Amino acid sequence: MSVKTSLSELVDTKAVLTCRPVLWLSVLVTWEIVLRDKPPCFRAYRRDTNQTIGGNCTDKRITWASRPDENPALQIDPVAITHDGNYTCQMATSDGNFHHEYHLQVLVPPEVTLVQTEKGTAVCKAAVGKPAAQIFWTPEGDCATEQEPYWGNGTVTVQSTCRWEDRHVLNVSCSVSHLTGNKSLSIELNKGVRTLGFPGSDLLIILCVKSSLLLVILVFVGFIHFQRTNDCRSRK
């Protein structure tokens, strides 16, 4: 009997792959591991001799989850990008052979950023995610999206550049959809290049007020000077 299962696990977490439970005691349990760009390896347990065999598996993060005579589950701790691949549990019993194959996909959450360029466009980037993320804009604009594989390890950087010409758009949002979760960022366009100014009428009022205050001060100073001059003449 053969069973196939697709499994997705988040990077840097722990994954446990179990063999299909059977009613008969297994004589031999073998995990065959086929990873991307690596030769196949296996881990096995023989019940009659109570012996575990490591094969040519050198990754110390892939181990038995517990004692294989009690539970022949396989454990990956922590999960890495390189653990993408197929894991097959083969159980040989007195009643026949049983196979349970897992296709493991490792998920990597992207790093999301949103910036505005000097040209006035907005750039939303979902960097180094696995699988590739999807980017949506609110409001919709004239957008161009491109993907760039990252160092051949299965991660992808997605970048979307958007512009809103001839439209009075002040705020835009970038929504990133990914298997590890969704994220949304917002930005105010042209922020940082606005200038604070006064209308012409306000400037005129301010100038008039300042001139009036200066005139009052000059009159007051002149009056005091005149009074002191008169006092001096009277004393003479």
PDB file of C-alpha atoms in Angstrom:
ATOM      1  CA  MET A   1       0.000   0.000   0.000  1.00  0.00           C
ATOM      2  CA  SER A   2       1.299   3.457  -0.898  1.00  0.00           C
ATOM      3  CA  VAL A   3       0.249   6.906   0.410  1.00  0.00           C
ATOM      4  CA  LYS A   4       1.461  10.304  -0.814  1.00  0.00           C
ATOM      5  CA  THR A   5       1.254  13.543   1.198  1.00  0.00           C
ATOM      6  CA  SER A   6       2.235  17.120   0.346  1.00  0.00           C
ATOM      7  CA  LEU A   7       3.584  18.979   3.353  1.00  0.00           C
ATOM      8  CA  SER A   8       4.584  22.634   3.834  1.00  0.00           C
ATOM      9  CA  GLU A   9       6.759  23.687   6.769  1.00  0.00           C
ATOM     10  CA  LEU A  10       8.062  27.103   7.804  1.00  0.00           C
ATOM     11  CA  VAL A  11      11.833  27.565   7.792  1.00  0.00           C
ATOM     12  CA  ASP A  12      13.545  27.418  11.229  1.00  0.00           C
ATOM     13  CA  THR A  13      10.733  25.343  12.758  1.00  0.00           C
ATOM     14  CA  LYS A  14      10.553  21.633  13.630  1.00  0.00           C
ATOM     15  CA  ALA A  15       8.907  19.101  11.335  1.00  0.00           C
ATOM     16  CA  VAL A  16       7.905  15.552  12.276  1.00  0.00           C
ATOM     17  CA  LEU A  17       7.116  13.008   9.540  1.00  0.00           C
ATOM     18  CA  THR A  18       5.250   9.931  10.715  1.00  0.00           C
ATOM     19  CA  CYS A  19       4.955   6.490   9.157  1.00  0.00           C
ATOM     20  CA  ARG A  20       1.509   5.138   8.431  1.00  0.00           C
ATOM     21  CA  PRO A  21       0.363   3.074  11.430  1.00  0.00           C
ATOM     22  CA  VAL A  22      -0.112  -0.642  10.687  1.00  0.00           C
ATOM     23  CA  LEU A  23      -1.659  -3.463  12.680  1.00  0.00           C
ATOM     24  CA  TRP A  24       1.344  -5.730  12.299  1.00  0.00           C
ATOM     25  CA  LEU A  25       4.796  -5.301  13.788  1.00  0.00           C
ATOM     26  CA  SER A  26       7.264  -4.070  11.230  1.00  0.00           C
ATOM     27  CA  VAL A  27      10.428  -6.072  10.669  1.00  0.00           C
ATOM     28  CA  LEU A  28      12.261  -3.265   8.902  1.00  0.00           C
ATOM     29  CA  VAL A  29      11.573   0.479   8.718  1.00  0.00           C
ATOM     30  CA  THR A  30      13.489   2.544   6.174  1.00  0.00           C
ATOM     31  CA  TRP A  31      13.351   6.281   5.507  1.00  0.00           C
ATOM     32  CA  GLU A  32      14.553   7.147   2.015  1.00  0.00           C
ATOM     33  CA  ILE A  33      15.461  10.831   1.680  1.00  0.00           C
ATOM     34  CA  VAL A  34      15.880  12.549  -1.692  1.00  0.00           C
ATOM     35  CA  LEU A  35      16.824  16.223  -1.440  1.00  0.00           C
ATOM     36  CA  ARG A  36      17.476  18.767  -4.172  1.00  0.00           C
ATOM     37  CA  ASP A  37      21.022  18.702  -5.560  1.00  0.00           C
ATOM     38  CA  LYS A  38      22.080  15.967  -3.117  1.00  0.00           C
ATOM     39  CA  PRO A  39      22.508  12.197  -3.483  1.00  0.00           C
ATOM     40  CA  PRO A  40      19.770  10.032  -1.899  1.00  0.00           C
ATOM     41  CA  CYS A  41      20.339   8.772   1.620  1.00  0.00           C
ATOM     42  CA  PHE A  42      18.446   6.549   4.064  1.00  0.00           C
ATOM     43  CA  ARG A  43      17.936   5.776   7.734  1.00  0.00           C
ATOM     44  CA  ALA A  44      16.762   2.321   8.752  1.00  0.00           C
ATOM     45  CA  TYR A  45      15.793   0.291  11.799  1.00  0.00           C
ATOM     46  CA  ARG A  46      15.768  -3.520  12.055  1.00  0.00           C
ATOM     47  CA  ARG A  47      13.522  -4.828  14.799  1.00  0.00           C
ATOM     48  CA  ASP A  48      14.956  -8.352  14.850  1.00  0.00           C
ATOM     49  CA  THR A  49      18.436  -7.037  15.699  1.00  0.00           C
ATOM     50  CA  ASN A  50      17.342  -3.743  17.334  1.00  0.00           C
ATOM     51  CA  GLN A  51      19.796  -1.994  15.067  1.00  0.00           C
ATOM     52  CA  THR A  52      19.666   1.479  13.479  1.00  0.00           C
ATOM     53  CA  ILE A  53      21.508   2.186  10.236  1.00  0.00           C
ATOM     54  CA  GLY A  54      22.357   5.725   9.173  1.00  0.00           C
ATOM     55  CA  GLY A  55      23.198   5.041   5.566  1.00  0.00           C
ATOM     56  CA  ASN A  56      25.009   8.005   4.022  1.00  0.00           C
ATOM     57  CA  CYS A  57      22.846  10.676   5.670  1.00  0.00           C
ATOM     58  CA  THR A  58      25.205  13.339   7.034  1.00  0.00           C
ATOM     59  CA  ASP A  59      22.688  16.059   7.943  1.00  0.00           C
ATOM     60  CA  LYS A  60      22.522  15.998  11.748  1.00  0.00           C
ATOM     61  CA  ARG A  61      19.258  17.982  11.688  1.00  0.00           C
ATOM     62  CA  ILE A  62      17.458  14.906  10.275  1.00  0.00           C
ATOM     63  CA  THR A  63      17.091  12.320  13.053  1.00  0.00           C
ATOM     64  CA  TRP A  64      14.674   9.825  14.571  1.00  0.00           C
ATOM     65  CA  ALA A  65      11.955  11.703  16.471  1.00  0.00           C
ATOM     66  CA  SER A  66      12.250   9.226  19.360  1.00  0.00           C
ATOM     67  CA  ARG A  67      13.228   5.559  19.813  1.00  0.00           C
ATOM     68  CA  PRO A  68      12.514   3.905  16.434  1.00  0.00           C
ATOM     69  CA  ASP A  69      11.340   0.691  18.115  1.00  0.00           C
ATOM     70  CA  GLU A  70       8.537   2.719  19.728  1.00  0.00           C
ATOM     71  CA  ASN A  71       7.843   5.319  17.039  1.00  0.00           C
ATOM     72  CA  PRO A  72       9.714   5.299  13.698  1.00  0.00           C
ATOM     73  CA  ALA A  73       8.862   8.951  12.920  1.00  0.00           C
ATOM     74  CA  LEU A  74      11.489  11.192  11.357  1.00  0.00           C
ATOM     75  CA  GLN A  75      12.322  14.632  12.749  1.00  0.00           C
ATOM     76  CA  ILE A  76      13.863  17.676  11.043  1.00  0.00           C
ATOM     77  CA  ASP A  77      14.992  20.313  13.531  1.00  0.00           C
ATOM     78  CA  PRO A  78      15.388  23.032  12.513  1.00  0.00           C
ATOM     79  CA  VAL A  79      13.957  23.006   9.002  1.00  0.00           C
ATOM     80  CA  ALA A  80      16.213  24.659   6.399  1.00  0.00           C
ATOM     81  CA  ILE A  81      15.713  25.628   2.760  1.00  0.00           C
ATOM     82  CA  THR A  82      17.915  22.700   1.751  1.00  0.00           C
ATOM     83  CA  HIS A  83      15.386  20.241   3.218  1.00  0.00           C
ATOM     84  CA  ASP A  84      13.056  20.611   0.231  1.00  0.00           C
ATOM     85  CA  GLY A  85      12.496  17.149  -1.230  1.00  0.00           C
ATOM     86  CA  ASN A  86      10.867  13.723  -0.892  1.00  0.00           C
ATOM     87  CA  TYR A  87      10.840  11.596   2.265  1.00  0.00           C
ATOM     88  CA  THR A  88       9.513   8.033   1.984  1.00  0.00           C
ATOM     89  CA  CYS A  89       8.817   5.711   4.904  1.00  0.00           C
ATOM     90  CA  GLN A  90       8.995   2.048   3.835  1.00  0.00           C
ATOM     91  CA  MET A  91       7.703  -0.511   6.345  1.00  0.00           C
ATOM     92  CA  ALA A  92       8.255  -4.212   5.777  1.00  0.00           C
ATOM     93  CA  THR A  93       5.850  -6.392   7.803  1.00  0.00           C
ATOM     94  CA  SER A  94       4.769  -9.989   7.857  1.00  0.00           C
ATOM     95  CA  ASP A  95       1.670  -8.968   5.906  1.00  0.00           C
ATOM     96  CA  GLY A  96       3.406  -6.939   3.209  1.00  0.00           C
ATOM     97  CA  ASN A  97       5.110  -3.634   2.527  1.00  0.00           C
ATOM     98  CA  PHE A  98       3.714  -0.161   3.220  1.00  0.00           C
ATOM     99  CA  HIS A  99       4.976   3.139   1.784  1.00  0.00           C
ATOM    100  CA  HIS A 100       4.216   6.695   2.915  1.00  0.00           C
ATOM    101  CA  GLU A 101       5.825   9.379   0.774  1.00  0.00           C
ATOM    102  CA  TYR A 102       6.027  13.053   1.792  1.00  0.00           C
ATOM    103  CA  HIS A 103       6.777  15.885  -0.599  1.00  0.00           C
ATOM    104  CA  LEU A 104       8.149  18.583   1.703  1.00  0.00           C
ATOM    105  CA  GLN A 105       8.084  22.227   0.656  1.00  0.00           C
ATOM    106  CA  VAL A 106       9.965  24.655   2.905  1.00  0.00           C
ATOM    107  CA  LEU A 107       8.348  28.095   3.231  1.00  0.00           C
ATOM    108  CA  VAL A 108      10.335  31.312   3.720  1.00  0.00           C
ATOM    109  CA  PRO A 109       8.461  34.540   4.594  1.00  0.00           C
ATOM    110  CA  PRO A 110       9.549  37.489   2.411  1.00  0.00           C
ATOM    111  CA  GLU A 111      10.853  40.777   3.772  1.00  0.00           C
ATOM    112  CA  VAL A 112       8.422  43.478   2.630  1.00  0.00           C
ATOM    113  CA  THR A 113       9.408  47.117   2.000  1.00  0.00           C
ATOM    114  CA  LEU A 114       7.646  50.093   0.396  1.00  0.00           C
ATOM    115  CA  VAL A 115       9.486  53.254  -0.713  1.00  0.00           C
ATOM    116  CA  GLN A 116       9.027  56.198  -3.045  1.00  0.00           C
ATOM    117  CA  THR A 117      11.682  57.008  -5.634  1.00  0.00           C
ATOM    118  CA  GLU A 118      12.896  60.432  -6.740  1.00  0.00           C
ATOM    119  CA  LYS A 119      10.876  60.004  -9.926  1.00  0.00           C
ATOM    120  CA  GLY A 120       7.663  59.844  -7.906  1.00  0.00           C
ATOM    121  CA  THR A 121       7.020  56.122  -8.390  1.00  0.00           C
ATOM    122  CA  ALA A 122       6.308  53.739  -5.517  1.00  0.00           C
ATOM    123  CA  VAL A 123       8.304  50.510  -5.233  1.00  0.00           C
ATOM    124  CA  CYS A 124       6.993  47.548  -3.224  1.00  0.00           C
ATOM    125  CA  LYS A 125       9.422  44.667  -2.732  1.00  0.00           C
ATOM    126  CA  ALA A 126       8.907  41.195  -1.247  1.00  0.00           C
ATOM    127  CA  ALA A 127      12.494  40.010  -0.902  1.00  0.00           C
ATOM    128  CA  VAL A 128      13.875  36.477  -0.633  1.00  0.00           C
ATOM    129  CA  GLY A 129      10.596  34.643  -0.115  1.00  0.00           C
ATOM    130  CA  LYS A 130       9.704  31.048  -0.931  1.00  0.00           C
ATOM    131  CA  PRO A 131       7.600  30.538  -2.933  1.00  0.00           C
ATOM    132  CA  ALA A 132       7.236  33.827  -4.797  1.00  0.00           C
ATOM    133  CA  ALA A 133       4.837  36.352  -3.246  1.00  0.00           C
ATOM    134  CA  GLN A 134       2.047  38.240  -5.005  1.00  0.00           C
ATOM    135  CA  ILE A 135       1.783  42.044  -4.843  1.00  0.00           C
ATOM    136  CA  PHE A 136      -1.411  44.111  -5.130  1.00  0.00           C
ATOM    137  CA  TRP A 137      -1.879  47.909  -5.078  1.00  0.00           C
ATOM    138  CA  THR A 138      -4.636  50.157  -3.713  1.00  0.00           C
ATOM    139  CA  PRO A 139      -5.581  52.160  -5.680  1.00  0.00           C
ATOM    140  CA  GLU A 140      -4.555  50.410  -8.861  1.00  0.00           C
ATOM    141  CA  GLY A 141      -2.069  52.239 -11.055  1.00  0.00           C
ATOM    142  CA  ASP A 142       0.280  51.751 -13.962  1.00  0.00           C
ATOM    143  CA  CYS A 143       2.428  48.991 -12.480  1.00  0.00           C
ATOM    144  CA  ALA A 144       5.228  46.687 -13.611  1.00  0.00           C
ATOM    145  CA  THR A 145       6.152  43.563 -11.627  1.00  0.00           C
ATOM    146  CA  GLU A 146       9.303  41.468 -11.999  1.00  0.00           C
ATOM    147  CA  GLN A 147      10.762  38.408 -10.289  1.00  0.00           C
ATOM    148  CA  GLU A 148      14.393  37.671  -9.534  1.00  0.00           C
ATOM    149  CA  PRO A 149      15.612  34.273  -8.247  1.00  0.00           C
ATOM    150  CA  TYR A 150      18.007  34.558  -5.316  1.00  0.00           C
ATOM    151  CA  TRP A 151      21.222  32.550  -5.495  1.00  0.00           C
ATOM    152  CA  GLY A 152      19.489  29.449  -6.842  1.00  0.00           C
ATOM    153  CA  ASN A 153      18.231  28.299  -3.424  1.00  0.00           C
ATOM    154  CA  GLY A 154      14.554  28.460  -4.373  1.00  0.00           C
ATOM    155  CA  THR A 155      13.832  31.888  -2.876  1.00  0.00           C
ATOM    156  CA  VAL A 156      12.509  34.675  -5.093  1.00  0.00           C
ATOM    157  CA  THR A 157      12.447  38.467  -4.830  1.00  0.00           C
ATOM    158  CA  VAL A 158       9.346  40.097  -6.315  1.00  0.00           C
ATOM    159  CA  GLN A 159       9.376  43.832  -7.037  1.00  0.00           C
ATOM    160  CA  SER A 160       6.466  45.938  -8.246  1.00  0.00           C
ATOM    161  CA  THR A 161       6.935  49.539  -9.425  1.00  0.00           C
ATOM    162  CA  CYS A 162       3.805  51.673  -9.736  1.00  0.00           C
ATOM    163  CA  ARG A 163       2.936  55.204 -10.886  1.00  0.00           C
ATOM    164  CA  TRP A 164      -0.252  57.264 -10.861  1.00  0.00           C
ATOM    165  CA  GLU A 165       0.150  59.916 -13.556  1.00  0.00           C
ATOM    166  CA  ASP A 166      -2.487  62.635 -14.007  1.00  0.00           C
ATOM    167  CA  ARG A 167      -4.281  61.407 -10.903  1.00  0.00           C
ATOM    168  CA  HIS A 168      -4.546  63.158  -7.541  1.00  0.00           C
ATOM    169  CA  VAL A 169      -3.382  60.201  -5.449  1.00  0.00           C
ATOM    170  CA  LEU A 170      -1.946  61.061  -2.020  1.00  0.00           C
ATOM    171  CA  ASN A 171      -1.803  57.681  -0.253  1.00  0.00           C
ATOM    172  CA  VAL A 172      -1.165  54.209  -1.694  1.00  0.00           C
ATOM    173  CA  SER A 173      -1.074  50.746  -0.130  1.00  0.00           C
ATOM    174  CA  CYS A 174       0.922  47.692  -1.121  1.00  0.00           C
ATOM    175  CA  SER A 175      -0.524  44.293  -0.129  1.00  0.00           C
ATOM    176  CA  VAL A 176       1.698  41.209  -0.234  1.00  0.00           C
ATOM    177  CA  SER A 177       0.083  37.772  -0.326  1.00  0.00           C
ATOM    178  CA  HIS A 178       2.188  34.760   0.702  1.00  0.00           C
ATOM    179  CA  LEU A 179       1.674  31.238   2.024  1.00  0.00           C
ATOM    180  CA  THR A 180       3.310  32.270   5.314  1.00  0.00           C
ATOM    181  CA  GLY A 181       0.876  35.157   5.796  1.00  0.00           C
ATOM    182  CA  ASN A 182      -0.228  38.468   4.294  1.00  0.00           C
ATOM    183  CA  LYS A 183       1.191  41.929   4.935  1.00  0.00           C
ATOM    184  CA  SER A 184       0.131  45.446   3.932  1.00  0.00           C
ATOM    185  CA  LEU A 185       2.145  48.687   3.941  1.00  0.00           C
ATOM    186  CA  SER A 186       1.067  52.251   3.149  1.00  0.00           C
ATOM    187  CA  ILE A 187       2.940  55.369   2.092  1.00  0.00           C
ATOM    188  CA  GLU A 188       2.100  59.038   1.574  1.00  0.00           C
ATOM    189  CA  LEU A 189       3.292  60.126  -1.846  1.00  0.00           C
ATOM    190  CA  ASN A 190       5.559  63.204  -2.103  1.00  0.00           C
ATOM    191  CA  LYS A 191       6.036  63.209   1.647  1.00  0.00           C
ATOM    192  CA  GLY A 192       9.087  65.209   2.600  1.00  0.00           C
ATOM    193  CA  VAL A 193       9.040  67.529  -0.418  1.00  0.00           C
ATOM    194  CA  ARG A 194       6.093  69.617   0.625  1.00  0.00           C
ATOM    195  CA  THR A 195       6.792  73.274   1.507  1.00  0.00           C
ATOM    196  CA  LEU A 196       4.903  75.218   4.117  1.00  0.00           C
ATOM    197  CA  GLY A 197       3.917  78.723   2.895  1.00  0.00           C
ATOM    198  CA  PHE A 198       1.503  81.520   3.564  1.00  0.00           C
ATOM    199  CA  PRO A 199      -1.005  82.959   1.087  1.00  0.00           C
ATOM    200  CA  GLY A 200      -0.260  86.435  -0.295  1.00  0.00           C
ATOM    201  CA  SER A 201      -3.026  88.100   1.717  1.00  0.00           C
ATOM    202  CA  ASP A 202      -1.684  86.650   4.961  1.00  0.00           C
ATOM    203  CA  LEU A 203       1.798  87.913   4.190  1.00  0.00           C
ATOM    204  CA  LEU A 204       0.424  91.401   3.559  1.00  0.00           C
ATOM    205  CA  ILE A 205      -1.405  91.408   6.889  1.00  0.00           C
ATOM    206  CA  ILE A 206       1.722  90.264   8.735  1.00  0.00           C
ATOM    207  CA  LEU A 207       3.809  93.016   7.116  1.00  0.00           C
ATOM    208  CA  CYS A 208       1.195  95.664   8.008  1.00  0.00           C
ATOM    209  CA  VAL A 209       1.091  94.535  11.639  1.00  0.00           C
ATOM    210  CA  LYS A 210       4.880  94.585  11.918  1.00  0.00           C
ATOM    211  CA  SER A 211       5.042  98.065  10.331  1.00  0.00           C
ATOM    212  CA  SER A 212       2.375  99.379  12.714  1.00  0.00           C
ATOM    213  CA  LEU A 213       4.219  98.025  15.739  1.00  0.00           C
ATOM    214  CA  LEU A 214       7.468  99.594  14.537  1.00  0.00           C
ATOM    215  CA  LEU A 215       5.741 102.955  14.043  1.00  0.00           C
ATOM    216  CA  VAL A 216       4.240 102.849  17.553  1.00  0.00           C
ATOM    217  CA  ILE A 217       7.652 102.067  19.054  1.00  0.00           C
ATOM    218  CA  LEU A 218       9.287 104.958  17.167  1.00  0.00           C
ATOM    219  CA  VAL A 219       6.563 107.403  18.281  1.00  0.00           C
ATOM    220  CA  PHE A 220       6.888 106.258  21.894  1.00  0.00           C
ATOM    221  CA  VAL A 221      10.681 106.616  21.870  1.00  0.00           C
ATOM    222  CA  GLY A 222      10.400 110.059  20.244  1.00  0.00           C
ATOM    223  CA  PHE A 223       7.889 111.216  22.851  1.00  0.00           C
ATOM    224  CA  ILE A 224      10.138 110.151  25.746  1.00  0.00           C
ATOM    225  CA  HIS A 225      13.110 111.921  24.166  1.00  0.00           C
ATOM    226  CA  PHE A 226      11.020 115.108  23.716  1.00  0.00           C
ATOM    227  CA  GLN A 227       9.907 115.039  27.348  1.00  0.00           C
ATOM    228  CA  ARG A 228      13.433 114.668  28.674  1.00  0.00           C
ATOM    229  CA  THR A 229      14.609 117.574  26.498  1.00  0.00           C
ATOM    230  CA  ASN A 230      11.872 119.855  27.862  1.00  0.00           C
ATOM    231  CA  ASP A 231      12.697 118.870  31.449  1.00  0.00           C
ATOM    232  CA  CYS A 232      16.329 119.794  30.956  1.00  0.00           C
ATOM    233  CA  ARG A 233      15.439 123.235  29.554  1.00  0.00           C
ATOM    234  CA  SER A 234      13.036 123.961  32.417  1.00  0.00           C
ATOM    235  CA  ARG A 235      15.717 123.272  35.031  1.00  0.00           C
ATOM    236  CA  LYS A 236      18.102 125.673  33.360  1.00  0.00           C
TER     237      LYS A 236
END
